[in-house]
CSV table of N, CA, C and O in Angstrom, one decimal:
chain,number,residue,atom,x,y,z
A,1,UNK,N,59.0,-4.4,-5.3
A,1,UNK,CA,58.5,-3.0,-5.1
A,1,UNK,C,57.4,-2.8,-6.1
A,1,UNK,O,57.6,-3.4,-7.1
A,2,UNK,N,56.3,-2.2,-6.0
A,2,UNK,CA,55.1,-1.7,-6.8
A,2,UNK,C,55.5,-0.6,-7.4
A,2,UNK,O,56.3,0.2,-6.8
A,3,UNK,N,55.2,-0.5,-8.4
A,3,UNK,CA,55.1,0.1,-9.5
A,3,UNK,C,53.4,0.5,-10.1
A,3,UNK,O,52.4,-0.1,-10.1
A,4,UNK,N,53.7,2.0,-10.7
A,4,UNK,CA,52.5,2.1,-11.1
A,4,UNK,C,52.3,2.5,-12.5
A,4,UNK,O,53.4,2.6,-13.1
A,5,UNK,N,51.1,2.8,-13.5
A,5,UNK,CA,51.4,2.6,-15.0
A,5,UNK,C,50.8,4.4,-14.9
A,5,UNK,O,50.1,5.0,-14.1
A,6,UNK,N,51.4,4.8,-16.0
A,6,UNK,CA,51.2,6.6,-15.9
A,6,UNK,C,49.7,6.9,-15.6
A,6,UNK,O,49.5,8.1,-15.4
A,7,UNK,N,48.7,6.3,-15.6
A,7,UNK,CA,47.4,6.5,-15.5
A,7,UNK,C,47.5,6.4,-13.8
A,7,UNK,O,47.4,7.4,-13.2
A,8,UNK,N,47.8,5.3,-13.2
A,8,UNK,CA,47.8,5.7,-12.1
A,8,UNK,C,48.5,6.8,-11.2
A,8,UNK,O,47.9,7.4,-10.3
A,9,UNK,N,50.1,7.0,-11.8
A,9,UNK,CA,50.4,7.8,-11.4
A,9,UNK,C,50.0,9.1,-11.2
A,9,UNK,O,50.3,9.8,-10.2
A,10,UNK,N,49.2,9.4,-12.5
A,10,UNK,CA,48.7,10.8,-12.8
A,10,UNK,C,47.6,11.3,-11.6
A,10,UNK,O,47.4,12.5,-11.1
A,11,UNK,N,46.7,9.7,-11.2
A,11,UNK,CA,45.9,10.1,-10.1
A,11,UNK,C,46.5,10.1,-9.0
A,11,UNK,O,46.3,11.1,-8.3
A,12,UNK,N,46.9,9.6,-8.6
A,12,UNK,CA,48.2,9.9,-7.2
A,12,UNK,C,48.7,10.7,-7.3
A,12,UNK,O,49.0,11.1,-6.2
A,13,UNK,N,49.2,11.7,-8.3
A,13,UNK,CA,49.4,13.3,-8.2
A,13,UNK,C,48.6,14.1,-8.5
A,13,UNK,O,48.9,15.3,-8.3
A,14,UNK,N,47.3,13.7,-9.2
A,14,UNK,CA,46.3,14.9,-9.1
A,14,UNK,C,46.5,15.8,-10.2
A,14,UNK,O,46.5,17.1,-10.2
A,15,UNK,N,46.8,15.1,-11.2
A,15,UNK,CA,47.2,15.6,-12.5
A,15,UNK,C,46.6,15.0,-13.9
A,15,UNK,O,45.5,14.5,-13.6
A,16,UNK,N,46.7,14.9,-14.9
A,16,UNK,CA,45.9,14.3,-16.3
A,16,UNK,C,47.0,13.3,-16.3
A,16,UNK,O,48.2,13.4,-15.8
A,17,UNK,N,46.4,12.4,-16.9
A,17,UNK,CA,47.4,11.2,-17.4
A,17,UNK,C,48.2,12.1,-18.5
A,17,UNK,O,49.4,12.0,-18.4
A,18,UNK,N,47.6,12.9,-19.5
A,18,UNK,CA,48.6,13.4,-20.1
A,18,UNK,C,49.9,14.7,-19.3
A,18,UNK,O,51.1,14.8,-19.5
A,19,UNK,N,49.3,15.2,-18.7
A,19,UNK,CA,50.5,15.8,-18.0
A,19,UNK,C,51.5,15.1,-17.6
A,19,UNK,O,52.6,15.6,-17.6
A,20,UNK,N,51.2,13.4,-17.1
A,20,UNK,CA,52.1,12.6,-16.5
A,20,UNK,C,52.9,12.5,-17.5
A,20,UNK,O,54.1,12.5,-17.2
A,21,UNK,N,52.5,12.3,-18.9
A,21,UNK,CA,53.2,11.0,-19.6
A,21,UNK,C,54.1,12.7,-20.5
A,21,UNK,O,54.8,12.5,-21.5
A,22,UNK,N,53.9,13.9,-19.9
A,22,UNK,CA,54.9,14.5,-20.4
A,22,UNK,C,55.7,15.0,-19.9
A,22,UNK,O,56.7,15.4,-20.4
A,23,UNK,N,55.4,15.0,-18.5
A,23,UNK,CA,56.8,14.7,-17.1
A,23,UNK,C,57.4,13.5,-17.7
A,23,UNK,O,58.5,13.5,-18.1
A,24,UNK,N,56.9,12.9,-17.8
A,24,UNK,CA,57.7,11.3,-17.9
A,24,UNK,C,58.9,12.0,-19.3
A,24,UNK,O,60.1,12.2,-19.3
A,25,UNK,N,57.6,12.2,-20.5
A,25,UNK,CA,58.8,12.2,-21.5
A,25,UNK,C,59.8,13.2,-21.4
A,25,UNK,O,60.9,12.9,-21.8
A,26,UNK,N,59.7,14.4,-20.8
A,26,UNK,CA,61.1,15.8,-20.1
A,26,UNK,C,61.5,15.2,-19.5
A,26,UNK,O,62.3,16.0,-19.0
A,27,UNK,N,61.6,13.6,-18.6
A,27,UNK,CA,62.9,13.2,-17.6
A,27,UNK,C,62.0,13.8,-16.7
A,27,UNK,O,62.7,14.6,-16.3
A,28,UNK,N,61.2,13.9,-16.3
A,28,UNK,CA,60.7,14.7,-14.4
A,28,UNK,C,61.0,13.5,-13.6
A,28,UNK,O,61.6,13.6,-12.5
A,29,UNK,N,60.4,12.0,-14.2
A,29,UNK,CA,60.8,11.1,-13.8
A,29,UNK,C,60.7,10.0,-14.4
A,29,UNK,O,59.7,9.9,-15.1
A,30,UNK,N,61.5,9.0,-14.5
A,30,UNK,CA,61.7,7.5,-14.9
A,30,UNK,C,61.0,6.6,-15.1
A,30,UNK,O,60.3,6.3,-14.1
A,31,UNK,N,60.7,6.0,-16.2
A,31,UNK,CA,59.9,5.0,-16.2
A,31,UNK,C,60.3,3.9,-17.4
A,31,UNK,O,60.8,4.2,-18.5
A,32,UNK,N,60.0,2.7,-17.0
A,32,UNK,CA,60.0,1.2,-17.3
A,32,UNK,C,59.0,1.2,-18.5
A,32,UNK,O,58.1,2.0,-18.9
A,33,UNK,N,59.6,0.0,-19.0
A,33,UNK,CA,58.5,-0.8,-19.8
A,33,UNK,C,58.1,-2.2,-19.3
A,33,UNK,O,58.9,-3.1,-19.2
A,34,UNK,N,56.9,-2.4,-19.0
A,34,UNK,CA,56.8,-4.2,-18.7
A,34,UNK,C,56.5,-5.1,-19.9
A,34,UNK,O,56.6,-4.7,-21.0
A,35,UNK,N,56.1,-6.3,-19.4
A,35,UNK,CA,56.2,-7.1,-20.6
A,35,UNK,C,55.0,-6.9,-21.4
A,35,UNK,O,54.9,-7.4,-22.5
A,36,UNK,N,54.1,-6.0,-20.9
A,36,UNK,CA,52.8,-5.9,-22.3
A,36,UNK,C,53.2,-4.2,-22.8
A,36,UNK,O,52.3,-3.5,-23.3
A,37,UNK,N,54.6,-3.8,-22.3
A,37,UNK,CA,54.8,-2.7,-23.0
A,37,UNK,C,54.1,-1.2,-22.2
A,37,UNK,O,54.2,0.0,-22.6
A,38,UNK,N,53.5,-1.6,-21.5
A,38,UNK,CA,52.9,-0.4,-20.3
A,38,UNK,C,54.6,0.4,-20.1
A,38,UNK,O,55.7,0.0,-20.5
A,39,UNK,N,54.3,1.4,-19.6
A,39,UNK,CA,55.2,2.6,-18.8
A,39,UNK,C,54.6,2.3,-17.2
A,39,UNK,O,53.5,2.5,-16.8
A,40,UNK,N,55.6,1.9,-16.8
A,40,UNK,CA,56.1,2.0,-15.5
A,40,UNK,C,56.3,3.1,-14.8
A,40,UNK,O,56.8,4.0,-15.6
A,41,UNK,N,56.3,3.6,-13.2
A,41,UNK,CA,57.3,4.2,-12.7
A,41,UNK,C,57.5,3.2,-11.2
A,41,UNK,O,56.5,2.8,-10.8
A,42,UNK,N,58.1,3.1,-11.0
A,42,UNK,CA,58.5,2.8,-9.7
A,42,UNK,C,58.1,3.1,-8.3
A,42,UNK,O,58.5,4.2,-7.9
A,43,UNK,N,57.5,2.4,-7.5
A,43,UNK,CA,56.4,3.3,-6.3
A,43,UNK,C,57.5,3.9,-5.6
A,43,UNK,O,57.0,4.7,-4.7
A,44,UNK,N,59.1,4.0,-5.6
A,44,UNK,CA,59.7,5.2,-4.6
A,44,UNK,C,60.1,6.2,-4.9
A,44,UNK,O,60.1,7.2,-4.2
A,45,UNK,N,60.3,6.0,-6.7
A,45,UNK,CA,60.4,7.2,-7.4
A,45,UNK,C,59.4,7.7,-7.6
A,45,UNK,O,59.6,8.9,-7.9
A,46,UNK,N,57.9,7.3,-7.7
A,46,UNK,CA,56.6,8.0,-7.4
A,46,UNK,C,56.7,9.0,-6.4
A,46,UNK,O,56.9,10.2,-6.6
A,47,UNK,N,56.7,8.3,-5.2
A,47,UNK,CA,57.0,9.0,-3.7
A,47,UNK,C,57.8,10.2,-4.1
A,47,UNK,O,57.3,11.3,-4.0
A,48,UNK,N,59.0,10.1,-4.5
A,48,UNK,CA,59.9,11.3,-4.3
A,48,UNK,C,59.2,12.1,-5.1
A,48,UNK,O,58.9,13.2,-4.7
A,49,UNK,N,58.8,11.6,-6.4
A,49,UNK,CA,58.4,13.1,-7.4
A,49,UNK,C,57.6,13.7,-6.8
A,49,UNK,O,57.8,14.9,-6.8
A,50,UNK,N,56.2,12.9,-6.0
A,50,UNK,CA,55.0,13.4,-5.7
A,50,UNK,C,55.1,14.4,-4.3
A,50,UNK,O,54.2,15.1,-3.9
A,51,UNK,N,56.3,14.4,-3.8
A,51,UNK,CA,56.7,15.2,-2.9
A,51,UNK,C,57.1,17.0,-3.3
A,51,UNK,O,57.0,18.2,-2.9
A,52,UNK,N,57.8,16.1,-4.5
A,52,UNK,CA,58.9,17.5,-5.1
A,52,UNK,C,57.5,17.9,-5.8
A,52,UNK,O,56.9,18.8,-5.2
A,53,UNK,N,56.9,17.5,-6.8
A,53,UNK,CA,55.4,18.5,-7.0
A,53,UNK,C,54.4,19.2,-5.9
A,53,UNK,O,53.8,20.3,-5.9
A,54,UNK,N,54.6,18.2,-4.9
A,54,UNK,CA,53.6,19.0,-4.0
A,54,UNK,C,54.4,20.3,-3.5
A,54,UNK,O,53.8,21.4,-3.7
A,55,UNK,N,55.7,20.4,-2.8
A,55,UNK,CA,56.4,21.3,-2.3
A,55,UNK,C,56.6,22.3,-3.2
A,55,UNK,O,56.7,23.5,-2.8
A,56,UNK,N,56.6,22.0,-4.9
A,56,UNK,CA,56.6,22.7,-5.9
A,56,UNK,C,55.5,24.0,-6.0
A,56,UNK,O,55.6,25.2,-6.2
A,57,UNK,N,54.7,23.5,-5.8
A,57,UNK,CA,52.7,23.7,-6.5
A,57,UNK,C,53.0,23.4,-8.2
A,57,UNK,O,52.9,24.2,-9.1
A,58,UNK,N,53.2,22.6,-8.4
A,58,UNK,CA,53.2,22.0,-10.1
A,58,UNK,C,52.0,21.1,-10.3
A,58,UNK,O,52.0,20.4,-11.3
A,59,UNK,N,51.4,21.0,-9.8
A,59,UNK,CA,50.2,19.8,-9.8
A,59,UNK,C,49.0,20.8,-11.0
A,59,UNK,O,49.2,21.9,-11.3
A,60,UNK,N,48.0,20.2,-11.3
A,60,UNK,CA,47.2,21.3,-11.8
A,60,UNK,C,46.1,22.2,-11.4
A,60,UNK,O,45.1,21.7,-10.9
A,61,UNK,N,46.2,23.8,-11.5
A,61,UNK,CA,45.5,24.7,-11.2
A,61,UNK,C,44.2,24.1,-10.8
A,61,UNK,O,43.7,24.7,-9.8
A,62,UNK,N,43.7,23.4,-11.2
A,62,UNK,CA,42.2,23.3,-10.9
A,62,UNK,C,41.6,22.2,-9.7
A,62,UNK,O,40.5,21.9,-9.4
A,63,UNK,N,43.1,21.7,-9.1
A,63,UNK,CA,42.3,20.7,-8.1
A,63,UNK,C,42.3,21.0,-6.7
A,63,UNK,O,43.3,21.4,-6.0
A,64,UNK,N,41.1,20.8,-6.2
A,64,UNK,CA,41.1,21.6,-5.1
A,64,UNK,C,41.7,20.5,-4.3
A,64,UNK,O,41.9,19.3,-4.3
A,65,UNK,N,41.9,21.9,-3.0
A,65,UNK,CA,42.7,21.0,-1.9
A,65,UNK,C,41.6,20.9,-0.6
A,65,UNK,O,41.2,21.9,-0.1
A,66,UNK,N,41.3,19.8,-0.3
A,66,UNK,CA,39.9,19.3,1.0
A,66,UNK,C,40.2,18.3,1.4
A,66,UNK,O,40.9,17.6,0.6
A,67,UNK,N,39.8,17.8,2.7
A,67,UNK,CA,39.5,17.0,3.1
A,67,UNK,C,38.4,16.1,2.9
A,67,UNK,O,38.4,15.0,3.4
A,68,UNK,N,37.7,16.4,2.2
A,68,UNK,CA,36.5,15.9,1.7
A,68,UNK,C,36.5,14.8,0.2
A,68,UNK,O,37.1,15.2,-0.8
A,69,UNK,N,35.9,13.5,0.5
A,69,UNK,CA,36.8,12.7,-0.7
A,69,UNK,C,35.8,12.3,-1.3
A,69,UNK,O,35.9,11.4,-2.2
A,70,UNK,N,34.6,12.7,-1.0
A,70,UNK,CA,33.0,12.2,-1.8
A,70,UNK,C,33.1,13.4,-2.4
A,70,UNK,O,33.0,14.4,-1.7
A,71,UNK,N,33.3,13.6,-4.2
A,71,UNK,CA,33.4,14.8,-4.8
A,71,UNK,C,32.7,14.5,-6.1
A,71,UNK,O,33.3,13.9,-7.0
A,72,UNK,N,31.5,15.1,-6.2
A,72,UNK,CA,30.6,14.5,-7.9
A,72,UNK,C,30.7,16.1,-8.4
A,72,UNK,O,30.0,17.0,-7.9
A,73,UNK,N,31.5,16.3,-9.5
A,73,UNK,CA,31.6,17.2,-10.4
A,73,UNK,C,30.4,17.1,-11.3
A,73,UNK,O,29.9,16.0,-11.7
A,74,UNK,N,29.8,18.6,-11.6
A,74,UNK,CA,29.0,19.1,-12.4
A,74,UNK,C,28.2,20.1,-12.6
A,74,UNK,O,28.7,21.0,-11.8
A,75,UNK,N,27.1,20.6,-13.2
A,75,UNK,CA,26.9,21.9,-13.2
A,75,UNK,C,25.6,22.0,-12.1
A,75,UNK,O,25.1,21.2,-11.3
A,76,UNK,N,25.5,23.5,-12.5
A,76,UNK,CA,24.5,24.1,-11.4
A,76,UNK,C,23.1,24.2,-12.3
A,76,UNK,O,22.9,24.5,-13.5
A,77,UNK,N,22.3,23.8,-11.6
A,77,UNK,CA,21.3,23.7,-12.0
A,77,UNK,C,19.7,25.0,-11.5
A,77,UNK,O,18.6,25.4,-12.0
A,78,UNK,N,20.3,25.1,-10.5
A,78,UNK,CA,19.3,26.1,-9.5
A,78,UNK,C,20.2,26.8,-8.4
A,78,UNK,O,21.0,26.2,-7.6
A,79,UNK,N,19.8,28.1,-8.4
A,79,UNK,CA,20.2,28.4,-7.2
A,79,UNK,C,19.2,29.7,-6.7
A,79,UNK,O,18.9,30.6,-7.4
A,80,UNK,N,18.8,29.5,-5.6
A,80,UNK,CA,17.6,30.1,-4.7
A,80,UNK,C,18.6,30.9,-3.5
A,80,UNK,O,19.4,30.3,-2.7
A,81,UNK,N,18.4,32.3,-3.5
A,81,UNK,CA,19.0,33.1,-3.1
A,81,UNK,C,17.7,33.4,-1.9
A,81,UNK,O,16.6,33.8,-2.1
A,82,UNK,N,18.4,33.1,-0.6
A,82,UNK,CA,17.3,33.8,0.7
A,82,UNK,C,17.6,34.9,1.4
A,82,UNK,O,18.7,35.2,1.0
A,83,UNK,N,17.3,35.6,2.1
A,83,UNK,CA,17.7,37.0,2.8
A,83,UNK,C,19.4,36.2,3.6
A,83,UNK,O,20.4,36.9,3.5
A,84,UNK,N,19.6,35.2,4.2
A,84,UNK,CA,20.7,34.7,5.1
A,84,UNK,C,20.8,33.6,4.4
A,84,UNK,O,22.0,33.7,4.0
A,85,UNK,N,20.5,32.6,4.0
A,85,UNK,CA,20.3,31.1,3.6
A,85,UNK,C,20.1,30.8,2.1
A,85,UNK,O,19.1,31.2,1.5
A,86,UNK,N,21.0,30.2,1.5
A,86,UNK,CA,21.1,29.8,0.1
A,86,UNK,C,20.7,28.3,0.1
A,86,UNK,O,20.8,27.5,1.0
A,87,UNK,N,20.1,28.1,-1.6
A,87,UNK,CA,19.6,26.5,-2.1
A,87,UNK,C,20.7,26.3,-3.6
A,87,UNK,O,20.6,26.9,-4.6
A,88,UNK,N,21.3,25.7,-3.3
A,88,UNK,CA,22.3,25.7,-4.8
A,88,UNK,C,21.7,23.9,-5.3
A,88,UNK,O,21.5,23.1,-4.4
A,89,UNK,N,21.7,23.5,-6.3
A,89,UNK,CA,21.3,22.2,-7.0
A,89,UNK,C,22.4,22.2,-7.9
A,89,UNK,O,22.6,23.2,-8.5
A,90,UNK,N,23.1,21.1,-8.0
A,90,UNK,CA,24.3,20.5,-8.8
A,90,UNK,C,23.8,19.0,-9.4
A,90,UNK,O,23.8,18.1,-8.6
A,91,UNK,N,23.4,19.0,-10.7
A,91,UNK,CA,23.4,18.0,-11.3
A,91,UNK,C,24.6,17.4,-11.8
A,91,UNK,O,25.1,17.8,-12.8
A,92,UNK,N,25.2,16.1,-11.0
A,92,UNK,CA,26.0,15.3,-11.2
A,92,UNK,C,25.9,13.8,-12.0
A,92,UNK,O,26.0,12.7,-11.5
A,93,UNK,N,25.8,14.1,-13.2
A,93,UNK,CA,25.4,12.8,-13.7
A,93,UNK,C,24.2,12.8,-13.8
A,93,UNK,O,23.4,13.6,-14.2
A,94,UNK,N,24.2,11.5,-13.3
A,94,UNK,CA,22.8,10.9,-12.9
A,94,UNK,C,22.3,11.5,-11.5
A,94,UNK,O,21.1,11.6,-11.3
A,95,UNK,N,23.0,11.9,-10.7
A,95,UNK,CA,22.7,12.5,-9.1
A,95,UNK,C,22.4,13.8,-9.1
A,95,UNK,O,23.1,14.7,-9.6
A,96,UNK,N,21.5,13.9,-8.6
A,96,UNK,CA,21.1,15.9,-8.2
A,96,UNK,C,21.2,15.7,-6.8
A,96,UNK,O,20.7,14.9,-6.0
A,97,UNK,N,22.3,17.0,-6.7
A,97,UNK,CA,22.4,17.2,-5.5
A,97,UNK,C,22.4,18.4,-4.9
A,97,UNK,O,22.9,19.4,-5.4
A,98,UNK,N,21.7,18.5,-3.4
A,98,UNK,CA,21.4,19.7,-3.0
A,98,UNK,C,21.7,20.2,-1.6
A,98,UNK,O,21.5,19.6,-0.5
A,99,UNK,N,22.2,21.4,-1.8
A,99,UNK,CA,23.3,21.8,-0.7
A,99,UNK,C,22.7,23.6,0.2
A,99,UNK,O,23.0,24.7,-0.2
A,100,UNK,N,22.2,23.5,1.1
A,100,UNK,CA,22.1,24.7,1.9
A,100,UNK,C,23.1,25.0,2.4
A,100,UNK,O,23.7,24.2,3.1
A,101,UNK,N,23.7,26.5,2.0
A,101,UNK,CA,25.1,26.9,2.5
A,101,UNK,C,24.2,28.5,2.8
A,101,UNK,O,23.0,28.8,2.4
A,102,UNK,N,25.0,29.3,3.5
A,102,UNK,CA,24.6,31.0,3.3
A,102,UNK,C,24.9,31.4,2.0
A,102,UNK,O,25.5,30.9,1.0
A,103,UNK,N,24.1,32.7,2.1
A,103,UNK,CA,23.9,33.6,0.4
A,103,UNK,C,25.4,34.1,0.8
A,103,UNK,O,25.7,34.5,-0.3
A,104,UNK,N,26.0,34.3,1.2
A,104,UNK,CA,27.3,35.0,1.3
A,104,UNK,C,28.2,33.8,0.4
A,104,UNK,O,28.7,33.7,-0.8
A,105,UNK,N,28.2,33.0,1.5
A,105,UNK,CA,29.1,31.8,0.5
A,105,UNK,C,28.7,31.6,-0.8
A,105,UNK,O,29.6,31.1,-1.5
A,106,UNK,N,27.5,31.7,-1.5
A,106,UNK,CA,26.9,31.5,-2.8
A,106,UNK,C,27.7,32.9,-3.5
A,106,UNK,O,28.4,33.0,-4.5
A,107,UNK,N,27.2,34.1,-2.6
A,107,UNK,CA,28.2,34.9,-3.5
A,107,UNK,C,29.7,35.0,-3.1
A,107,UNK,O,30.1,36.0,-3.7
A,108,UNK,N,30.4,34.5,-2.7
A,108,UNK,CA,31.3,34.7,-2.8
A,108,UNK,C,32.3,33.8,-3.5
A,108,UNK,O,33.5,34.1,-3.7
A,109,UNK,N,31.4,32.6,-3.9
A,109,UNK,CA,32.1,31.8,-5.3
A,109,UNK,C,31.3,32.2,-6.5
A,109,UNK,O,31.6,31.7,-7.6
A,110,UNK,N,30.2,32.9,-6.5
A,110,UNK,CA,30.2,33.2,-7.3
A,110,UNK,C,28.8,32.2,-8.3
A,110,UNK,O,28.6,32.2,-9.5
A,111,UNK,N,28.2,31.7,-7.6
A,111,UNK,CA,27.8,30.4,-8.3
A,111,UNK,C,26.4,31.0,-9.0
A,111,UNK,O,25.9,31.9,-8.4
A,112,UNK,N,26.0,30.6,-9.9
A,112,UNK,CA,25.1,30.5,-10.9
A,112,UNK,C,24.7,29.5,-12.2
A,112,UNK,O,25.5,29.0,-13.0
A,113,UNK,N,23.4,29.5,-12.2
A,113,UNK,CA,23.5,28.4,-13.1
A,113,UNK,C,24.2,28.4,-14.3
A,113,UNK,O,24.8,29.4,-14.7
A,114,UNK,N,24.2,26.9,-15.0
A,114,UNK,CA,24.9,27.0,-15.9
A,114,UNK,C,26.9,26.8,-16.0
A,114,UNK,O,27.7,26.5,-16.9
A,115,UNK,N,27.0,27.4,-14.6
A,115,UNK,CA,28.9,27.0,-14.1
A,115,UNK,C,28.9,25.4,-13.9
A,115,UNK,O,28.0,24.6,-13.6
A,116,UNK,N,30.2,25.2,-14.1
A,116,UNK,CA,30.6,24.1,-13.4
A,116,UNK,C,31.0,24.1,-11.9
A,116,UNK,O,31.4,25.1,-11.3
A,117,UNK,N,30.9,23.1,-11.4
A,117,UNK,CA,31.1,23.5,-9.6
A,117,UNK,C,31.1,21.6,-9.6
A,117,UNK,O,30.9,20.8,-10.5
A,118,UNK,N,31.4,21.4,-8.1
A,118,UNK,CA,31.7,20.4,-7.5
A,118,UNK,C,31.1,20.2,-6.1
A,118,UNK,O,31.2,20.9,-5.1
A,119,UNK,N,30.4,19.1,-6.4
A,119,UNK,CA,29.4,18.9,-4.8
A,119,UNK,C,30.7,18.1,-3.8
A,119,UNK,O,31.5,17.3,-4.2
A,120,UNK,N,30.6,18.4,-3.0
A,120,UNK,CA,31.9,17.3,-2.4
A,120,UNK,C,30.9,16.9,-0.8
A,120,UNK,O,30.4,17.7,0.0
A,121,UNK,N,30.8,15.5,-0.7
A,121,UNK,CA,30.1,15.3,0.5
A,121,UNK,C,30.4,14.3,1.8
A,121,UNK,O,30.6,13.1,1.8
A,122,UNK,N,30.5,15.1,2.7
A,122,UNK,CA,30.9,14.6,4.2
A,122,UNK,C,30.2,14.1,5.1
A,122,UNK,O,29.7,15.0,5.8
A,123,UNK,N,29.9,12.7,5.4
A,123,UNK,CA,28.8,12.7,6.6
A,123,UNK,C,27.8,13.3,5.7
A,123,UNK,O,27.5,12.9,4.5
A,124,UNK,N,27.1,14.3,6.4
A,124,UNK,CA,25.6,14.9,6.0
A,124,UNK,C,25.8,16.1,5.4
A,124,UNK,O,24.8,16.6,4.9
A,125,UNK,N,26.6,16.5,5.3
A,125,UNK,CA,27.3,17.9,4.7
A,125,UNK,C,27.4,18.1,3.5
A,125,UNK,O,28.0,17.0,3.1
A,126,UNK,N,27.1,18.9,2.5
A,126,UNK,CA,27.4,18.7,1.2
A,126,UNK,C,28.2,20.5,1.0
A,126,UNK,O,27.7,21.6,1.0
A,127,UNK,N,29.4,20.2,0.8
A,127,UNK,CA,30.5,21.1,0.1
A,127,UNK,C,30.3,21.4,-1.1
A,127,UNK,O,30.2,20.5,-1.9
A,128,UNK,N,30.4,22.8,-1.6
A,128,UNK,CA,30.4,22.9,-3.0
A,128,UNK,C,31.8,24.0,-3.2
A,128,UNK,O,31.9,25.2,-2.9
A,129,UNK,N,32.8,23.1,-4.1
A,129,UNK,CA,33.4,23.7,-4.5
A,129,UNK,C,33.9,24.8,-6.0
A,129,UNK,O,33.7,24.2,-7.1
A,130,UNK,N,34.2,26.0,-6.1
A,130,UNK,CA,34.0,26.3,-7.8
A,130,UNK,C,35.1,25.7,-8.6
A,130,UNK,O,36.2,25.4,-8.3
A,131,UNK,N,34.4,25.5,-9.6
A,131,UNK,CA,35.7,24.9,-10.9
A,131,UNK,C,36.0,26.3,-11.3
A,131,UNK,O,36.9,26.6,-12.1
């Protein structure tokens, strides 16, 4: 059976590795030591927990829920407001990225420079989600 080390687990539930490793230590769930002393859990007991958090909502506040899996977190850099049509720029890193959405959707997260936000990109599509 596979097993994963609390770093992994934490991303398969969408959580901090430290959040994991303090489920772990309250008993939320079980875990091993291997031979170089890693923490273990068990890929079935992964499964069940990752179930009971999701049906919970115990995961953390801040991760969004999409379909979209190309996701470069970072701030805003520009945003160009049009009578119907918005220009938002998200410097991610090293990547600037640039997303036409409507001014409604721009106000209605709220976006301005200087926030953090998240480009999330599909095909040709670029999503911007708020942190």
């Amino acid at each position: 059976m596979q097993s994963y080390t609390i770093g992994q687990a934490a991303r398969l539930l969408g959580v901090s590795p430290d959040t994991a490793r303090r489920w772990a230590d309250g008993g939320r769930f079980v875990t091993h030591r291997d031979e170089n002393g890693r923490r273990l859990i068990d890929g079935r007991d992964l499964a069940a927990f990752s179930v009971e958090v999701a049906q919970s909502g115990q995961g953390d506040d801040d991760v969004a829920y999409t379909s979209v899996r190309n996701a470069f977190p970072g701030i805003v850099t520009a945003v160009k407001l049009g009578d119907i049509a918005a220009q938002v720029e998200i410097q991610a890193g090293p990547h600037r990225l640039v997303s036409l959405l409507t001014r409604e959707a721009v106000e209605e997260l709220g976006l301005e420079v200087g926030m953090q936000a998240t480009a999330r990109v599909k095909s040709t599509s670029v999503h911007i989600d708020r942190i």
